[in-house]
XYZ file of C-alpha atoms in Angstrom:
626
model
C -28.575 -25.024 5.980
C -31.709 -26.649 7.190
C -32.033 -28.250 10.659
C -34.916 -30.814 10.766
C -37.913 -29.609 13.121
C -37.696 -33.463 14.759
C -34.003 -32.709 15.801
C -35.102 -29.121 17.224
C -37.797 -30.841 19.156
C -35.843 -33.786 20.401
C -33.109 -31.182 21.699
C -35.558 -28.996 23.343
C -36.790 -32.102 25.278
C -33.193 -33.447 26.068
C -31.829 -29.736 27.341
C -32.217 -28.916 31.109
C -33.287 -25.405 30.942
C -32.397 -25.106 34.608
C -28.851 -26.194 33.958
C -28.697 -24.089 30.832
C -29.998 -20.736 32.614
C -27.788 -21.623 35.853
C -24.630 -21.232 33.874
C -25.418 -17.474 33.465
C -27.779 -16.590 36.349
C -27.715 -17.560 40.017
C -30.849 -19.609 40.844
C -32.370 -20.819 44.063
C -35.126 -23.374 44.279
C -38.450 -21.737 45.125
C -40.933 -24.537 45.550
C -41.492 -26.306 42.205
C -39.361 -23.532 40.123
C -36.096 -21.771 40.519
C -35.825 -17.991 41.016
C -32.930 -15.676 40.300
C -32.368 -11.980 39.241
C -33.692 -11.326 35.544
C -30.391 -11.071 33.126
C -32.674 -9.205 30.920
C -33.482 -6.000 32.870
C -31.937 -4.527 36.123
C -33.729 -5.651 39.248
C -32.779 -5.915 43.019
C -35.590 -8.682 43.886
C -35.710 -11.968 41.861
C -38.763 -12.176 39.582
C -37.112 -14.340 37.080
C -38.533 -17.980 37.312
C -37.113 -21.284 35.638
C -39.534 -24.122 35.429
C -38.003 -27.720 35.172
C -41.359 -29.253 34.531
C -42.319 -26.976 31.872
C -38.661 -26.769 30.525
C -39.569 -22.699 30.316
C -38.379 -19.414 31.874
C -40.183 -16.360 32.469
C -39.679 -12.888 34.178
C -42.636 -11.406 35.868
C -41.031 -7.985 35.775
C -39.912 -7.614 31.904
C -42.129 -10.438 30.477
C -38.944 -12.148 29.044
C -39.703 -15.899 28.419
C -38.848 -18.900 26.199
C -37.241 -22.335 26.131
C -33.259 -23.229 26.255
C -32.777 -22.318 22.421
C -34.520 -18.905 23.326
C -32.333 -18.095 26.068
C -29.182 -18.527 24.198
C -30.592 -16.593 21.396
C -31.716 -13.656 23.780
C -29.121 -13.818 26.417
C -25.989 -14.504 24.324
C -27.102 -12.735 21.234
C -26.830 -15.850 19.010
C -28.492 -16.659 15.796
C -31.055 -19.614 15.733
C -28.600 -22.081 14.067
C -25.591 -20.835 16.259
C -27.866 -21.352 19.450
C -28.945 -24.792 18.172
C -25.355 -25.921 17.551
C -24.241 -24.576 20.961
C -26.998 -26.395 22.881
C -26.337 -29.759 20.966
C -22.661 -29.454 21.549
C -23.348 -29.092 25.336
C -25.451 -32.472 25.272
C -22.992 -34.267 23.036
C -25.598 -34.318 20.031
C -24.685 -33.933 16.181
C -26.813 -31.616 14.413
C -28.222 -33.009 11.386
C -27.894 -30.834 8.306
C -30.081 -31.896 5.616
C -28.523 -30.066 2.683
C -24.683 -31.048 3.839
C -22.576 -33.744 2.620
C -20.843 -36.045 5.079
C -17.465 -34.435 4.215
C -18.903 -30.987 5.008
C -20.307 -32.256 8.136
C -17.164 -33.659 9.351
C -15.217 -30.572 8.355
C -17.579 -28.418 10.286
C -17.294 -30.627 13.284
C -13.510 -30.221 13.154
C -13.883 -26.922 12.803
C -15.850 -26.308 16.066
C -13.454 -28.579 17.772
C -10.438 -26.384 16.593
C -12.420 -23.378 17.965
C -12.888 -24.794 21.363
C -8.986 -25.707 21.689
C -8.020 -22.241 20.645
C -10.411 -20.662 23.182
C -8.974 -22.816 25.893
C -5.191 -21.956 24.853
C -6.196 -18.178 24.842
C -8.149 -18.853 28.193
C -4.960 -19.936 30.049
C -3.051 -17.276 28.572
C -5.387 -14.777 29.843
C -5.141 -16.296 33.266
C -1.334 -15.954 33.330
C -1.662 -12.396 31.994
C -3.976 -11.385 35.068
C -1.361 -13.145 37.496
C 1.414 -10.865 36.005
C -0.595 -7.813 36.547
C -0.778 -8.223 40.082
C 3.189 -8.493 40.054
C 3.835 -5.483 38.049
C 3.759 -2.276 39.928
C 4.198 -0.336 36.618
C 1.170 -1.596 34.977
C -1.076 -1.059 38.036
C 0.306 2.339 38.294
C -0.770 2.810 34.473
C -4.337 1.791 34.956
C -4.669 3.936 38.398
C -3.424 7.226 36.312
C -6.208 6.298 33.837
C -8.553 6.370 36.753
C -9.414 2.688 36.534
C -10.316 0.604 39.757
C -9.311 -2.770 40.581
C -13.059 -3.813 40.476
C -13.617 -2.775 36.968
C -10.014 -4.155 36.179
C -11.333 -7.578 37.398
C -14.570 -7.463 35.320
C -12.993 -7.070 32.223
C -10.303 -9.654 32.864
C -7.515 -7.022 32.370
C -3.816 -8.412 32.629
C -0.209 -7.878 31.662
C 2.174 -9.172 29.223
C 5.896 -8.699 30.774
C 8.632 -7.418 28.678
C 10.194 -10.902 27.959
C 10.313 -12.483 24.422
C 9.135 -15.904 25.831
C 7.211 -15.319 28.721
C 4.526 -17.674 27.668
C 7.181 -20.671 27.490
C 6.595 -20.596 31.275
C 2.860 -21.189 30.745
C 2.897 -23.684 27.955
C 5.550 -26.311 28.585
C 5.331 -27.213 24.933
C 6.421 -23.567 23.409
C 6.522 -25.031 20.033
C 2.917 -26.363 19.840
C 1.338 -25.008 16.666
C -1.801 -23.839 18.521
C 0.365 -20.896 20.072
C 0.838 -19.507 16.852
C -2.482 -20.354 15.301
C -4.073 -18.584 18.470
C -1.882 -15.351 17.724
C -0.014 -15.675 20.896
C 3.227 -16.557 19.702
C 4.960 -15.436 16.318
C 6.782 -18.016 14.342
C 9.907 -16.826 12.277
C 11.039 -18.288 9.178
C 13.092 -21.471 9.558
C 16.840 -21.479 8.998
C 19.093 -23.946 7.519
C 18.769 -26.288 10.474
C 14.760 -26.121 9.917
C 14.560 -24.113 13.229
C 12.404 -20.824 13.462
C 12.764 -18.219 15.814
C 9.338 -18.147 18.192
C 8.700 -15.209 20.545
C 5.494 -13.838 22.229
C 3.321 -11.329 20.386
C 2.541 -9.425 23.296
C 5.361 -7.802 25.339
C 5.224 -5.099 28.044
C 1.710 -4.210 27.313
C -1.503 -4.037 29.331
C -3.897 -7.045 28.254
C -7.388 -6.573 27.253
C -9.239 -10.167 26.632
C -11.443 -10.066 23.808
C -14.415 -12.289 24.539
C -17.384 -13.539 21.909
C -20.905 -13.257 23.219
C -20.616 -16.543 24.943
C -18.048 -15.276 27.255
C -15.062 -17.348 25.463
C -11.704 -15.516 25.106
C -11.107 -15.353 21.335
C -8.175 -12.748 21.225
C -6.405 -10.114 22.865
C -5.856 -6.316 22.443
C -2.507 -4.889 23.951
C -1.842 -1.174 24.997
C 1.776 -0.066 25.658
C 2.702 1.545 28.943
C 4.327 4.582 27.274
C 3.966 6.214 23.989
C 5.745 3.458 21.943
C 4.167 2.438 18.563
C 2.084 0.746 17.895
C 0.104 2.041 20.745
C -2.550 -0.723 20.468
C -1.806 -4.217 19.185
C -4.663 -6.710 18.423
C -4.566 -10.471 17.882
C -4.469 -11.380 14.302
C -7.149 -12.947 12.217
C -7.401 -16.552 13.654
C -10.275 -19.499 13.321
C -11.935 -17.811 16.268
C -11.238 -14.170 15.796
C -12.399 -11.684 13.091
C -12.044 -8.195 13.911
C -14.545 -7.046 11.449
C -17.248 -9.219 13.289
C -16.582 -8.706 16.810
C -16.911 -5.840 19.447
C -14.988 -5.294 22.484
C -16.773 -5.366 25.706
C -20.153 -6.842 24.182
C -20.087 -9.644 26.447
C -19.844 -7.409 29.495
C -22.376 -4.969 28.168
C -25.357 -7.436 27.254
C -27.578 -6.680 30.227
C -26.727 -3.098 30.272
C -27.864 -2.730 26.635
C -31.204 -4.146 27.508
C -31.503 -1.923 30.594
C -30.068 1.290 29.196
C -31.777 0.893 25.826
C -29.209 1.689 23.528
C -25.554 0.655 22.594
C -22.684 3.194 22.828
C -20.135 2.386 20.153
C -16.745 3.791 20.775
C -13.393 3.712 19.389
C -10.933 1.810 21.944
C -10.829 -0.267 24.803
C -9.918 2.171 27.416
C -13.081 4.114 26.413
C -15.213 1.078 27.077
C -13.681 0.102 30.550
C -13.700 3.864 31.602
C -17.303 4.417 30.551
C -18.327 1.214 32.584
C -16.601 2.602 35.355
C -18.157 5.953 34.892
C -21.652 4.766 34.726
C -22.065 4.026 31.198
C -21.641 0.139 30.968
C -23.549 -0.191 27.769
C -20.273 0.808 25.673
C -18.539 -1.227 23.118
C -15.761 -0.669 20.611
C -14.551 -1.706 17.390
C -11.155 -3.563 17.347
C -9.137 -1.062 15.393
C -11.035 -1.498 12.156
C -14.100 0.484 10.550
C -17.664 -0.482 11.712
C -18.982 -3.067 9.505
C -22.543 -4.411 8.723
C -21.630 -7.471 10.813
C -21.018 -5.170 13.940
C -24.396 -3.452 13.372
C -26.294 -6.656 12.914
C -24.820 -8.143 15.946
C -25.658 -5.038 17.994
C -29.352 -5.060 16.842
C -29.525 -8.511 18.189
C -29.481 -6.965 21.760
C -31.126 -3.317 21.278
C -33.080 -1.277 18.738
C -30.821 1.686 19.351
C -27.323 2.223 18.510
C -25.364 5.790 19.161
C -21.717 5.909 17.501
C -19.368 8.034 19.297
C -16.376 9.729 17.459
C -14.100 12.614 17.918
C -15.207 15.728 16.229
C -11.807 15.932 14.126
C -11.639 14.841 10.416
C -10.542 11.378 11.466
C -13.705 11.163 13.647
C -15.995 12.282 10.714
C -14.199 9.608 8.338
C -15.005 6.984 10.912
C -18.415 8.081 11.170
C -19.055 8.018 7.339
C -17.919 4.395 7.364
C -20.204 3.636 10.163
C -23.115 5.042 8.289
C -22.412 2.615 5.334
C -22.489 -0.206 7.770
C -25.687 1.115 9.749
C -27.664 2.162 6.507
C -28.878 -1.731 5.561
C -30.397 -2.058 9.109
C -32.067 1.279 9.618
C -35.508 0.188 9.807
C -38.571 2.127 11.013
C -38.346 0.786 14.548
C -34.697 1.202 14.996
C -32.789 4.188 16.015
C -29.232 4.877 14.805
C -27.356 8.346 16.039
C -23.983 9.849 15.516
C -22.074 11.607 18.340
C -19.465 14.207 17.857
C -17.420 15.260 20.793
C -15.372 18.253 20.975
C -11.965 17.602 19.029
C -10.003 17.519 22.414
C -11.993 14.857 24.155
C -12.728 11.471 23.991
C -15.811 10.130 25.996
C -13.479 9.206 29.174
C -12.070 12.965 29.408
C -15.278 14.462 28.528
C -17.236 12.778 31.561
C -14.309 13.490 33.885
C -14.345 17.147 33.042
C -18.199 17.992 32.527
C -19.761 15.014 34.416
C -21.799 11.988 33.455
C -25.285 14.078 33.099
C -23.605 16.353 30.529
C -22.537 13.280 28.775
C -25.907 11.837 28.802
C -27.408 14.912 27.324
C -24.743 14.824 24.561
C -26.075 11.294 23.799
C -29.680 12.338 23.557
C -28.813 15.080 21.362
C -26.635 12.986 18.934
C -27.382 13.513 15.219
C -29.937 10.970 13.898
C -28.932 8.609 11.064
C -31.440 10.581 8.558
C -29.714 14.034 9.046
C -26.236 12.802 9.137
C -26.967 10.840 5.665
C -28.283 14.169 4.087
C -25.276 16.040 5.411
C -23.094 13.558 3.828
C -24.746 13.573 0.565
C -24.754 17.445 0.327
C -21.029 17.724 1.285
C -19.287 19.814 -1.240
C -22.291 20.488 -3.215
C -23.673 23.860 -4.364
C -27.244 23.640 -3.966
C -27.535 27.065 -5.508
C -26.692 25.541 -8.986
C -28.469 22.875 -10.841
C -25.065 21.087 -11.262
C -24.575 21.104 -7.457
C -27.976 19.848 -6.937
C -27.412 16.952 -9.533
C -24.096 16.366 -7.444
C -26.098 15.999 -4.300
C -28.701 13.547 -5.890
C -25.738 11.363 -7.429
C -24.203 11.267 -3.857
C -27.491 10.392 -2.182
C -28.541 7.695 -4.459
C -26.394 4.978 -3.138
C -26.812 6.013 0.368
C -30.621 5.976 0.043
C -30.714 2.646 -1.955
C -29.051 0.832 1.044
C -31.928 1.674 3.304
C -34.613 -0.938 3.932
C -37.924 -0.442 2.566
C -40.304 1.587 5.036
C -41.500 4.829 5.941
C -38.005 6.311 6.876
C -36.853 5.630 3.395
C -39.951 7.127 1.818
C -39.643 10.290 3.864
C -35.953 10.809 3.001
C -36.729 10.375 -0.799
C -39.163 13.205 -0.194
C -36.668 15.346 1.834
C -33.658 14.658 -0.786
C -36.128 15.633 -3.436
C -36.878 18.868 -2.003
C -33.261 19.896 -1.590
C -32.414 18.893 -5.398
C -35.785 20.625 -6.384
C -37.621 17.460 -7.894
C -40.660 15.893 -6.606
C -40.277 12.714 -4.858
C -41.997 10.465 -7.943
C -39.442 12.140 -10.286
C -36.497 11.504 -8.194
C -37.642 7.996 -7.385
C -38.015 7.281 -11.155
C -34.720 8.734 -12.000
C -33.014 6.410 -9.574
C -34.587 3.342 -10.856
C -32.768 0.836 -13.008
C -33.915 0.643 -16.539
C -36.960 -1.264 -17.011
C -38.029 -1.567 -13.394
C -41.587 -0.804 -12.082
C -42.001 2.729 -10.568
C -41.618 2.766 -6.797
C -44.173 2.087 -4.290
C -43.775 5.501 -2.847
C -45.207 7.081 -5.615
C -48.419 5.445 -4.933
C -48.421 6.701 -1.362
C -47.805 10.286 -2.742
C -50.825 10.043 -4.967
C -52.804 8.823 -2.038
C -51.947 11.958 -0.229
C -52.821 14.202 -2.943
C -56.217 12.531 -3.230
C -55.609 10.514 -6.697
C -55.693 7.090 -5.301
C -57.969 4.932 -3.272
C -56.637 4.146 0.386
C -54.604 1.058 0.547
C -56.984 -0.777 2.896
C -59.647 -0.407 0.191
C -57.561 -1.519 -2.735
C -56.846 -4.953 -1.070
C -59.914 -5.528 0.910
C -61.336 -8.154 -1.377
C -58.735 -10.530 -0.842
C -55.980 -9.431 1.397
C -57.262 -8.231 4.642
C -58.643 -10.435 7.494
C -61.782 -12.265 6.357
C -65.242 -11.139 7.573
C -66.901 -13.338 10.173
C -68.498 -15.934 8.409
C -72.302 -16.582 8.257
C -73.542 -19.165 10.982
C -72.798 -22.670 9.892
C -70.298 -21.605 7.349
C -66.433 -21.413 7.167
C -64.991 -19.251 4.732
C -61.629 -20.251 2.973
C -58.576 -18.405 4.068
C -57.510 -15.150 2.155
C -54.740 -14.899 -0.134
C -52.780 -13.100 2.565
C -53.194 -15.814 4.982
C -52.234 -18.365 2.437
C -48.940 -16.329 1.671
C -48.320 -16.165 5.395
C -48.794 -20.002 5.925
C -46.580 -20.687 2.902
C -43.665 -18.582 3.861
C -43.737 -19.302 7.697
C -43.507 -22.984 6.659
C -40.813 -22.343 4.323
C -39.062 -19.198 5.064
C -36.149 -19.599 2.486
C -38.681 -18.861 -0.157
C -38.865 -15.034 1.251
C -35.190 -14.655 0.399
C -35.846 -15.802 -3.194
C -38.687 -13.003 -3.565
C -38.062 -9.878 -5.453
C -38.447 -6.683 -3.857
C -41.678 -5.677 -5.322
C -43.257 -8.540 -3.789
C -41.586 -7.762 -0.521
C -43.141 -4.430 -0.675
C -46.588 -5.700 -1.519
C -46.590 -8.077 1.538
C -45.020 -5.554 3.905
C -47.471 -2.959 2.944
C -50.507 -4.898 3.641
C -52.833 -3.455 6.225
C -52.789 -4.256 9.838
C -51.490 -7.619 11.432
C -50.502 -9.169 7.897
C -48.421 -6.318 6.952
C -46.765 -6.257 10.576
C -46.163 -10.095 10.105
C -44.308 -9.849 6.765
C -42.265 -6.957 7.848
C -41.274 -8.947 11.197
C -40.353 -12.122 8.981
C -38.101 -9.852 6.870
C -36.179 -8.560 9.766
C -35.876 -12.014 11.086
C -34.082 -13.183 7.963
C -31.704 -10.082 7.965
C -30.824 -10.716 11.857
C -30.760 -14.587 12.026
C -31.111 -16.089 8.661
C -33.491 -18.641 7.470
C -35.201 -20.335 10.531
C -37.729 -23.238 11.161
C -41.178 -22.436 12.142
C -40.195 -23.613 15.460
C -37.887 -20.787 16.077
C -40.105 -18.484 14.414
C -42.721 -19.591 17.036
C -40.592 -18.514 19.680
C -39.848 -15.061 18.413
C -43.548 -14.353 17.921
C -44.358 -14.577 21.666
C -46.331 -11.571 22.773
C -46.337 -9.685 19.430
C -49.531 -8.280 18.180
C -49.644 -10.548 15.153
C -49.021 -13.834 17.048
C -52.511 -14.720 16.950
C -52.759 -14.510 13.126
C -49.536 -16.683 12.801
C -50.840 -19.439 14.985
C -54.286 -19.241 12.985
C -52.661 -19.511 9.752
C -50.430 -22.298 10.974
C -52.950 -24.619 12.122
C -54.712 -26.814 9.611
C -58.499 -27.245 8.979
C -58.441 -30.397 11.274
C -56.847 -28.393 14.084
C -53.434 -29.944 13.602
C -50.436 -27.760 13.641
C -48.785 -26.997 10.145
C -44.849 -28.066 10.178
C -42.017 -26.945 7.994
C -42.327 -27.665 4.316
C -39.447 -30.274 3.421
C -38.372 -32.122 0.216
C -41.014 -32.393 -2.518
C -43.455 -30.554 -0.229
C -41.195 -27.545 -0.089
C -41.089 -27.451 -3.816
C -44.700 -27.511 -3.964
C -44.853 -24.870 -1.442
C -42.779 -22.699 -3.696
C -44.950 -23.208 -6.697
C -48.107 -22.405 -4.635
C -46.531 -19.422 -3.222
C -45.802 -18.146 -6.680
C -49.199 -18.510 -7.773
C -50.842 -16.636 -4.680
C -48.543 -13.918 -5.078
C -49.050 -13.508 -8.830
C -52.869 -13.192 -7.917
C -52.121 -10.499 -5.329
C -49.738 -8.670 -7.638
C -52.275 -8.807 -10.339
C -54.865 -6.897 -8.223
C -52.314 -4.201 -7.339
C -51.420 -3.583 -10.847
C -54.988 -3.313 -11.478
C -55.471 -0.753 -8.814
C -52.604 0.973 -10.107
C -54.088 1.044 -13.616
C -57.181 2.768 -12.100
C -55.126 5.436 -10.432
C -53.130 5.850 -13.617
C -56.517 6.441 -15.860
C -57.823 8.795 -12.901
C -54.742 10.924 -13.253
C -54.618 11.110 -17.162
C -55.977 14.673 -17.298
C -53.324 16.188 -14.889
C -50.275 13.891 -15.286
C -49.063 13.746 -18.923
C -47.161 10.435 -18.079
C -50.350 8.862 -16.760
C -51.083 7.114 -20.054
C -47.583 5.456 -20.522
C -47.966 4.067 -17.018
C -51.231 2.700 -17.757
C -49.733 0.954 -20.847
C -46.922 -0.353 -19.214
C -49.052 -1.671 -16.355
C -51.275 -3.443 -18.784
C -48.238 -5.180 -20.539
C -47.114 -6.443 -17.025
C -50.750 -7.775 -16.577
C -50.919 -9.553 -19.913
C -47.654 -11.310 -18.806
C -48.992 -12.341 -15.393
C -52.258 -13.470 -16.806
C -50.362 -15.510 -19.234
C -48.803 -17.348 -16.225
C -51.920 -17.705 -14.159
C -54.289 -18.879 -17.186
C -51.805 -20.722 -19.578
C -53.593 -22.159 -22.594
C-alpha cells in the first residue's frame, strides 16, 4: 500500500501535536510552548517540550523529537502506515491508498469501524469486572496472597468475573447482541428446534486481566481461576481485534520502562508480569498462552534493542526457549541483543525474586545466555562431535538456524564458530550451505582479506562507491553510484524489497555512511514495511548518516526530491537496476583479481575465476546491449 506524500503533508499540517501528545502526557503551558515529563525516559523535572507553532516535540533530556506521526510511532510502537491511519481517524480523514480499489477501501473502513466497536464492548466489560472485584472478598484475598497491591491491580486494570452463567446480561441490556459473541465475551451454543441457542458468559469465577494493544485499547481478556480447576488460564478467542500470535500482555503498561531499562523481559504468564512490575521490573511482558512468534519479536524491537526471554529451567522451558529462538533469529541484527534466561526448575521470576531479592534476579538477567551461544547449543544437542557423523549432524542442525539470521557480522562470526566445531573452514561450510548455482558467500571475501589475499574493501570500491573527493574550485563532480542508488531507494523504498540478497550485501557492505544508510534502510523495511520519504526523513533525525541522506535527496537546483510515483517509479526501478549492475560488475571484477592472486595456493581459485567471468559476461550483455 502506498500513501501519497501530499496526504501525509496535509495530515501533519492539520494535526495538533499538543492535542495528540496531551492524550498521553500531562502538559502545562510554559511560555509559547507546553512542557511535561518525557514519556521516553524516566525524569522527575519536566524537560519535554511541545511546540504548537512548529507542531513539533523535543526532549532536552534524551533528545527524542518529531511530529505527531513520529510520536505515535515512537510512543505507541505503531508502524508508519498504522500511525497514519490512526491519526487520520482522529481527524475524520480518509487515507487515500493509491493501489487499493474502492471496494477494498470500503472493506478496510468497515473493518476499522468493527474493531473500534468491539474495543468499546470489551472496555465496558472490563469496567464491570473491576467493579465486581471490589465486591469479591475471595478474589481480593487471592490477589493479596499472591503479593499484589491494590495499586498494581489498578494499574493493570485487574477485575473479577463472578461465577454466574449470565452476569454480563446485567451489563449489556441486549444480551443477544452478536457483538458479545464476536468479541469473545459470550459463548453462543447451537440453536435448538425453536431456533434458540444457549448463550452464557465465557469467563466465570476468574480473576480477569485485560489485554491491551499498544494504543491502550482493550482487545481481550485472560482469566485465572482462584483455585486449581482446569483450565487454570483462559484467554479470549481469536477475534477481529485480538490475535494471540501478535499481541503481548503488559506491553502497553511497559512501554516507558522498556526505554528506561533498555531491555524487554519476556515471561510466560500474566501473574509474572504483574508481580515483576510490583517488584521493580516494570519492563516485563508475556506471551498469551502461545509460543513466541516473529510478530512478537518484531513488535518488541519497536520499543527496545534488547530482549531477554525468561523460562523455567525444566524441559518445557527449554522447548519454549527453542521456539523463541526461531522467532528471534530473523531480527537478530548486529545492533540488537537477544538473551535466554533459565531459572532453577522450582522457580518462576516471582518466586525467585521473593526468595533471593531483586538484585540477584538482575544479576541473573545480566548473565543470561546470548542468542549466539544458545543457537550453537541447540545445533549440537545430541551430536557426538568426536565422530564425523556427529559433526555432520550438527552442521545439518545448524544450517536452518544460521540461514535465518540477517546478514551482518554476527552471522559471519557464527559461521566461523560452527565451522570450527564441525572441523571445516568457514569458506567450505559456507559453500556447502549455498543452494546449487548460487554465488559464493560474501564472508569468504572477508576471510581472504583477513588472510592477506584480498585488497581492503575501501580500496576496491573507492573508484565509484565512496564519498566523492572535494571538487576543484568552480567544478561540481557528478554523484557517485552509491549516491545515486541511495537517492533511488529512498525515493522508492519498495524497490529494496525486490532486490536479491547479493545486492543487499553489496550495498550494506559499502564503506562508512553509505553502508550504514543501506543497513538502516533494510532494518526499516523489516520493522515498519515500505515507507515514503517523509517517514524515512523522520527516522533519520540525529543519525550519523542523516546528512548523506539529505544530500542525495536534494536536487541540483536545491529543491527536495520527492517520492517516485507512477511512471516515474518504473523509471526509477530501471535506473536503479542499471546502477547496481555497474556496481556489481566492479565487485565481480575485484573478486576475479582475488581469485587470480590465489591460483597458486587455492586449487578452486581458477574455477571461481571462470564462474565470475561468466557472470560478468551476462552483466555486460545487459549493460551494453548490441
